[in-house]
Every structure is written in C-alpha cells, then in structure tokens.
C-alpha cells in the first residue's frame, strides 16, 4: 500500500532530476571541447580580453571597470538574497503546524505522509542554501577583482591580467553554478504539489536552457580558442 502511494515520487522525481543533470553534463562537455559554440565559453573569452583592456588603459577606464563589476555584484546579491528568503519561507512552512499543510494533501498526486513532506521541504531547502553559498563566494571573488583590476603596475609583476582574469572566471563560475542550482530548485519546488509537475517542469526547462546556452548559426562553428586552452572556460 505504501508503494502505491509513493511510486510516482520514486520514479518521476529522480527521472526529472536525471534529465536536468544529463543536460548539464552535455553542456560541460561542450564547454570543454567546443567552448566557442556555447555562450559560457564565448563570454569567458570576452571577459579575458576585457580584463586585459581595462588593466592596460586603467587611467581612463578604471571607473568603467568598477561600475561593470558592481553591476555583476548586484546581480549575484539579488540571487543570493532571493535564495535565502526562499529558505526562510520554507523553514517557516516546515516549522508550521500540520493543519496548514493538510489542505494540499487532497489536491496532489503521490505520497504526502509526514516523512515525504519532510523530505520534500528539506531537499528544496538544501538546494536553495547551496545556491546562496555559491553566490556568496562569487561576490567574494568579484570583490577581489574590483580592487586588483585598478592596482598600479608593480616591478615584481605580481598582479597580472592573467591572475585577475583567473579570479574573475572563478567568480563567474560560482555565479553560474549558483544560478543553475537555483534553476534546478524551481522544479523541485513544484514537488510540493506532486511529482508530475516536477518531471514536466524539468523536461520543459532543458530546451529553454539549451536555447540560452548555445550559439547558433555560423558563430557557433568557430574553432578559435581563448589562450589556446579550452579548459580556461570551465
């Protein structure tokens, strides 16, 4: 009897998560092997050229560099704030009385016992906490770049454009991972209303992300590599 109640959750939720995970494994492979066919690789190459240009002509472009990085920090701050607010909301729901969550039980498919309800909320909470953690680290790295990109030239050549670019790429990598964690948590958020919505949302999310992540047309067929190393894009 218990299996009949939760078989949809056991099948559809892992299957939806597997669809999203498979797409991101494919995206990672493309970024490693054909970086300029993806938006991530193309943007990474552009950022390296941007850092080099900002540091080369720092006297004229220092304000532009600071304002650009500030806008990136504001975006990461917004996502981090949204994630932690959703965590607070979920924590409030978890700590609420069962009578508040009870009306949902008659309107959803799948299991909705005490254990399954706790599993749903804890899973979603962990995903949003992970997104918040990534965005917080991203802000840390970009703040370091904000200072170092305006540092004057030194005789020992410690702060180089390559070093600043590496820090910036770490910040953007964490920003991307945080965003993807947030996107993956959205289908899981629908798990509250049943496992069918989780699977449908995961399947719908993949083509949307595909159109946002890949460069189409002649631009996607370029074989150029930034710094001659495809691994620089990851």
mmCIF file of N, CA, C and O in Angstrom, residues 112-171:
data_model
loop_
_atom_site.group_PDB
_atom_site.id
_atom_site.type_symbol
_atom_site.label_atom_id
_atom_site.label_comp_id
_atom_site.label_asym_id
_atom_site.label_seq_id
_atom_site.Cartn_x
_atom_site.Cartn_y
_atom_site.Cartn_z
ATOM 1 N N UNK A 112 2.146 11.838 0.484
ATOM 2 C CA UNK A 112 2.184 13.072 1.262
ATOM 3 C C UNK A 112 2.110 12.759 2.752
ATOM 4 O O UNK A 112 1.428 13.446 3.517
ATOM 5 N N UNK A 113 2.823 11.696 3.151
ATOM 6 C CA UNK A 113 2.936 11.392 4.571
ATOM 7 C C UNK A 113 3.922 12.324 5.248
ATOM 8 O O UNK A 113 4.542 13.186 4.611
ATOM 9 N N UNK A 114 4.080 12.143 6.535
ATOM 10 C CA UNK A 114 4.963 13.028 7.300
ATOM 11 C C UNK A 114 6.401 12.958 6.801
ATOM 12 O O UNK A 114 7.072 13.974 6.635
ATOM 13 N N UNK A 115 6.880 11.732 6.533
ATOM 14 C CA UNK A 115 8.253 11.581 6.058
ATOM 15 C C UNK A 115 8.444 12.212 4.692
ATOM 16 O O UNK A 115 9.444 12.907 4.443
ATOM 17 N N UNK A 116 7.503 11.984 3.769
ATOM 18 C CA UNK A 116 7.638 12.520 2.419
ATOM 19 C C UNK A 116 7.549 14.038 2.409
ATOM 20 O O UNK A 116 8.275 14.714 1.667
ATOM 21 N N UNK A 117 6.675 14.594 3.231
ATOM 22 C CA UNK A 117 6.578 16.060 3.317
ATOM 23 C C UNK A 117 7.886 16.646 3.837
ATOM 24 O O UNK A 117 8.401 17.641 3.298
ATOM 25 N N UNK A 118 8.450 16.020 4.861
ATOM 26 C CA UNK A 118 9.735 16.492 5.391
ATOM 27 C C UNK A 118 10.839 16.366 4.341
ATOM 28 O O UNK A 118 11.666 17.269 4.186
ATOM 29 N N UNK A 119 10.838 15.264 3.585
ATOM 30 C CA UNK A 119 11.853 15.058 2.547
ATOM 31 C C UNK A 119 11.756 16.121 1.465
ATOM 32 O O UNK A 119 12.776 16.644 0.995
ATOM 33 N N UNK A 120 10.556 16.472 1.064
ATOM 34 C CA UNK A 120 10.359 17.498 0.035
ATOM 35 C C UNK A 120 10.946 18.827 0.473
ATOM 36 O O UNK A 120 11.757 19.442 -0.243
ATOM 37 N N UNK A 121 10.559 19.284 1.638
ATOM 38 C CA UNK A 121 10.981 20.605 2.092
ATOM 39 C C UNK A 121 12.479 20.658 2.390
ATOM 40 O O UNK A 121 13.140 21.659 2.083
ATOM 41 N N UNK A 122 13.017 19.597 2.956
ATOM 42 C CA UNK A 122 14.449 19.590 3.260
ATOM 43 C C UNK A 122 15.274 19.575 1.982
ATOM 44 O O UNK A 122 16.305 20.258 1.882
ATOM 45 N N UNK A 123 14.835 18.822 0.970
ATOM 46 C CA UNK A 123 15.548 18.789 -0.311
ATOM 47 C C UNK A 123 15.570 20.157 -0.968
ATOM 48 O O UNK A 123 16.617 20.635 -1.428
ATOM 49 N N UNK A 124 14.415 20.796 -1.016
ATOM 50 C CA UNK A 124 14.335 22.128 -1.626
ATOM 51 C C UNK A 124 15.171 23.126 -0.831
ATOM 52 O O UNK A 124 15.878 23.972 -1.399
ATOM 53 N N UNK A 125 15.104 23.025 0.488
ATOM 54 C CA UNK A 125 15.875 23.936 1.342
ATOM 55 C C UNK A 125 17.371 23.791 1.092
ATOM 56 O O UNK A 125 18.093 24.799 0.975
ATOM 57 N N UNK A 126 17.851 22.562 0.971
ATOM 58 C CA UNK A 126 19.283 22.335 0.739
ATOM 59 C C UNK A 126 19.723 22.903 -0.608
ATOM 60 O O UNK A 126 20.826 23.453 -0.726
ATOM 61 N N UNK A 127 18.875 22.804 -1.614
ATOM 62 C CA UNK A 127 19.239 23.314 -2.942
ATOM 63 C C UNK A 127 19.332 24.832 -2.935
ATOM 64 O O UNK A 127 20.242 25.419 -3.536
ATOM 65 N N UNK A 128 18.432 25.493 -2.254
ATOM 66 C CA UNK A 128 18.491 26.952 -2.177
ATOM 67 C C UNK A 128 19.666 27.413 -1.304
ATOM 68 O O UNK A 128 20.273 28.454 -1.595
ATOM 69 N N UNK A 129 19.979 26.671 -0.269
ATOM 70 C CA UNK A 129 21.156 27.005 0.549
ATOM 71 C C UNK A 129 22.428 26.865 -0.276
ATOM 72 O O UNK A 129 23.345 27.696 -0.190
ATOM 73 N N UNK A 130 22.503 25.826 -1.100
ATOM 74 C CA UNK A 130 23.658 25.641 -1.980
ATOM 75 C C UNK A 130 23.784 26.800 -2.962
ATOM 76 O O UNK A 130 24.889 27.317 -3.207
ATOM 77 N N UNK A 131 22.660 27.246 -3.520
ATOM 78 C CA UNK A 131 22.683 28.395 -4.430
ATOM 79 C C UNK A 131 23.165 29.652 -3.716
ATOM 80 O O UNK A 131 23.978 30.417 -4.254
ATOM 81 N N UNK A 132 22.690 29.869 -2.508
ATOM 82 C CA UNK A 132 23.126 31.026 -1.720
ATOM 83 C C UNK A 132 24.624 30.968 -1.445
ATOM 84 O O UNK A 132 25.324 31.986 -1.545
ATOM 85 N N UNK A 133 25.124 29.789 -1.117
ATOM 86 C CA UNK A 133 26.549 29.616 -0.828
ATOM 87 C C UNK A 133 27.400 29.959 -2.057
ATOM 88 O O UNK A 133 28.414 30.662 -1.947
ATOM 89 N N UNK A 134 26.995 29.484 -3.228
ATOM 90 C CA UNK A 134 27.752 29.759 -4.455
ATOM 91 C C UNK A 134 27.749 31.242 -4.791
ATOM 92 O O UNK A 134 28.782 31.808 -5.165
ATOM 93 N N UNK A 135 26.606 31.889 -4.657
ATOM 94 C CA UNK A 135 26.533 33.314 -4.960
ATOM 95 C C UNK A 135 27.346 34.140 -3.963
ATOM 96 O O UNK A 135 27.952 35.157 -4.340
ATOM 97 N N UNK A 136 27.384 33.708 -2.717
ATOM 98 C CA UNK A 136 28.188 34.422 -1.724
ATOM 99 C C UNK A 136 29.669 34.344 -2.056
ATOM 100 O O UNK A 136 30.399 35.342 -1.974
ATOM 101 N N UNK A 137 30.144 33.159 -2.446
ATOM 102 C CA UNK A 137 31.541 33.018 -2.852
ATOM 103 C C UNK A 137 31.830 33.792 -4.134
ATOM 104 O O UNK A 137 32.920 34.345 -4.295
ATOM 105 N N UNK A 138 30.860 33.833 -5.031
ATOM 106 C CA UNK A 138 31.042 34.604 -6.265
ATOM 107 C C UNK A 138 31.253 36.080 -5.957
ATOM 108 O O UNK A 138 32.132 36.732 -6.548
ATOM 109 N N UNK A 139 30.468 36.623 -5.042
ATOM 110 C CA UNK A 139 30.623 38.023 -4.649
ATOM 111 C C UNK A 139 32.008 38.259 -4.050
ATOM 112 O O UNK A 139 32.647 39.294 -4.298
ATOM 113 N N UNK A 140 32.505 37.295 -3.290
ATOM 114 C CA UNK A 140 33.839 37.413 -2.688
ATOM 115 C C UNK A 140 34.912 37.553 -3.760
ATOM 116 O O UNK A 140 35.766 38.453 -3.699
ATOM 117 N N UNK A 141 34.898 36.685 -4.757
ATOM 118 C CA UNK A 141 35.914 36.730 -5.802
ATOM 119 C C UNK A 141 35.810 37.995 -6.645
ATOM 120 O O UNK A 141 36.826 38.615 -6.994
ATOM 121 N N UNK A 142 34.587 38.396 -6.968
ATOM 122 C CA UNK A 142 34.422 39.588 -7.809
ATOM 123 C C UNK A 142 34.818 40.847 -7.054
ATOM 124 O O UNK A 142 35.337 41.805 -7.638
ATOM 125 N N UNK A 143 34.615 40.866 -5.738
ATOM 126 C CA UNK A 143 35.103 41.991 -4.936
ATOM 127 C C UNK A 143 36.620 42.080 -4.964
ATOM 128 O O UNK A 143 37.196 43.174 -5.001
ATOM 129 N N UNK A 144 37.289 40.943 -4.952
ATOM 130 C CA UNK A 144 38.748 40.948 -5.070
ATOM 131 C C UNK A 144 39.180 41.503 -6.421
ATOM 132 O O UNK A 144 40.123 42.291 -6.504
ATOM 133 N N UNK A 145 38.478 41.092 -7.474
ATOM 134 C CA UNK A 145 38.793 41.610 -8.809
ATOM 135 C C UNK A 145 38.565 43.109 -8.864
ATOM 136 O O UNK A 145 39.328 43.851 -9.500
ATOM 137 N N UNK A 146 37.535 43.584 -8.180
ATOM 138 C CA UNK A 146 37.202 45.011 -8.169
ATOM 139 C C UNK A 146 38.365 45.851 -7.648
ATOM 140 O O UNK A 146 38.568 46.998 -8.079
ATOM 141 N N UNK A 147 39.114 45.292 -6.722
ATOM 142 C CA UNK A 147 40.274 46.006 -6.165
ATOM 143 C C UNK A 147 41.510 45.814 -7.046
ATOM 144 O O UNK A 147 42.206 46.772 -7.393
ATOM 145 N N UNK A 148 41.767 44.580 -7.426
ATOM 146 C CA UNK A 148 43.006 44.269 -8.141
ATOM 147 C C UNK A 148 43.032 44.828 -9.554
ATOM 148 O O UNK A 148 44.114 45.124 -10.084
ATOM 149 N N UNK A 149 41.887 44.992 -10.175
ATOM 150 C CA UNK A 149 41.878 45.461 -11.558
ATOM 151 C C UNK A 149 42.331 46.916 -11.653
ATOM 152 O O UNK A 149 42.752 47.377 -12.717
ATOM 153 N N UNK A 150 42.265 47.636 -10.537
ATOM 154 C CA UNK A 150 42.707 49.030 -10.514
ATOM 155 C C UNK A 150 44.056 49.204 -9.823
ATOM 156 O O UNK A 150 44.466 50.333 -9.543
ATOM 157 N N UNK A 151 44.728 48.106 -9.539
ATOM 158 C CA UNK A 151 46.029 48.220 -8.877
ATOM 159 C C UNK A 151 47.077 48.730 -9.868
ATOM 160 O O UNK A 151 47.075 48.353 -11.050
ATOM 161 N N UNK A 152 47.985 49.601 -9.412
ATOM 162 C CA UNK A 152 49.011 50.134 -10.317
ATOM 163 C C UNK A 152 50.039 49.058 -10.669
ATOM 164 O O UNK A 152 50.191 48.063 -9.945
ATOM 165 N N UNK A 153 50.747 49.209 -11.772
ATOM 166 C CA UNK A 153 51.790 48.235 -12.152
ATOM 167 C C UNK A 153 52.878 48.174 -11.093
ATOM 168 O O UNK A 153 53.260 49.183 -10.501
ATOM 169 N N UNK A 154 53.364 46.958 -10.835
ATOM 170 C CA UNK A 154 54.423 46.778 -9.850
ATOM 171 C C UNK A 154 55.637 46.146 -10.529
ATOM 172 O O UNK A 154 55.526 45.439 -11.532
ATOM 173 N N UNK A 155 56.803 46.418 -9.958
ATOM 174 C CA UNK A 155 58.051 45.935 -10.548
ATOM 175 C C UNK A 155 58.187 44.414 -10.485
ATOM 176 O O UNK A 155 58.833 43.799 -11.335
ATOM 177 N N UNK A 156 57.555 43.792 -9.474
ATOM 178 C CA UNK A 156 57.654 42.334 -9.336
ATOM 179 C C UNK A 156 56.626 41.596 -10.196
ATOM 180 O O UNK A 156 56.654 40.371 -10.282
ATOM 181 N N UNK A 157 55.721 42.347 -10.804
ATOM 182 C CA UNK A 157 54.720 41.760 -11.713
ATOM 183 C C UNK A 157 53.878 40.685 -11.007
ATOM 184 O O UNK A 157 53.679 39.577 -11.522
ATOM 185 N N UNK A 158 53.370 41.046 -9.822
ATOM 186 C CA UNK A 158 52.583 40.098 -9.032
ATOM 187 C C UNK A 158 51.150 40.024 -9.542
ATOM 188 O O UNK A 158 50.622 38.938 -9.804
ATOM 189 N N UNK A 159 50.526 41.199 -9.671
ATOM 190 C CA UNK A 159 49.139 41.255 -10.139
ATOM 191 C C UNK A 159 49.154 41.433 -11.652
ATOM 192 O O UNK A 159 49.379 42.527 -12.165
ATOM 193 N N UNK A 160 48.922 40.354 -12.359
ATOM 194 C CA UNK A 160 48.936 40.367 -13.819
ATOM 195 C C UNK A 160 47.510 40.252 -14.347
ATOM 196 O O UNK A 160 46.601 39.799 -13.627
ATOM 197 N N UNK A 161 47.270 40.634 -15.601
ATOM 198 C CA UNK A 161 45.938 40.427 -16.187
ATOM 199 C C UNK A 161 45.494 38.977 -16.158
ATOM 200 O O UNK A 161 44.296 38.695 -15.996
ATOM 201 N N UNK A 162 46.452 38.047 -16.311
ATOM 202 C CA UNK A 162 46.096 36.632 -16.269
ATOM 203 C C UNK A 162 45.583 36.224 -14.889
ATOM 204 O O UNK A 162 44.605 35.464 -14.768
ATOM 205 N N UNK A 163 46.224 36.743 -13.834
ATOM 206 C CA UNK A 163 45.798 36.419 -12.467
ATOM 207 C C UNK A 163 44.420 37.014 -12.179
ATOM 208 O O UNK A 163 43.547 36.338 -11.613
ATOM 209 N N UNK A 164 44.212 38.255 -12.590
ATOM 210 C CA UNK A 164 42.908 38.899 -12.374
ATOM 211 C C UNK A 164 41.821 38.183 -13.177
ATOM 212 O O UNK A 164 40.697 37.986 -12.700
ATOM 213 N N UNK A 165 42.158 37.772 -14.398
ATOM 214 C CA UNK A 165 41.191 37.035 -15.215
ATOM 215 C C UNK A 165 40.809 35.712 -14.567
ATOM 216 O O UNK A 165 39.649 35.295 -14.608
ATOM 217 N N UNK A 166 41.793 35.065 -13.958
ATOM 218 C CA UNK A 166 41.517 33.792 -13.285
ATOM 219 C C UNK A 166 40.568 33.987 -12.109
ATOM 220 O O UNK A 166 39.629 33.197 -11.911
ATOM 221 N N UNK A 167 40.781 35.039 -11.329
ATOM 222 C CA UNK A 167 39.868 35.324 -10.218
ATOM 223 C C UNK A 167 38.465 35.645 -10.724
ATOM 224 O O UNK A 167 37.463 35.198 -10.150
ATOM 225 N N UNK A 168 38.411 36.417 -11.809
ATOM 226 C CA UNK A 168 37.109 36.783 -12.364
ATOM 227 C C UNK A 168 36.373 35.549 -12.875
ATOM 228 O O UNK A 168 35.151 35.431 -12.693
ATOM 229 N N UNK A 169 37.102 34.631 -13.504
ATOM 230 C CA UNK A 169 36.469 33.416 -14.010
ATOM 231 C C UNK A 169 35.969 32.538 -12.875
ATOM 232 O O UNK A 169 34.921 31.891 -12.998
ATOM 233 N N UNK A 170 36.681 32.510 -11.759
ATOM 234 C CA UNK A 170 36.203 31.759 -10.592
ATOM 235 C C UNK A 170 34.897 32.361 -10.076
ATOM 236 O O UNK A 170 33.960 31.634 -9.719
ATOM 237 N N UNK A 171 34.858 33.699 -10.043
ATOM 238 C CA UNK A 171 33.639 34.361 -9.601
ATOM 239 C C UNK A 171 32.461 34.067 -10.507
ATOM 240 O O UNK A 171 31.355 33.769 -10.039
#
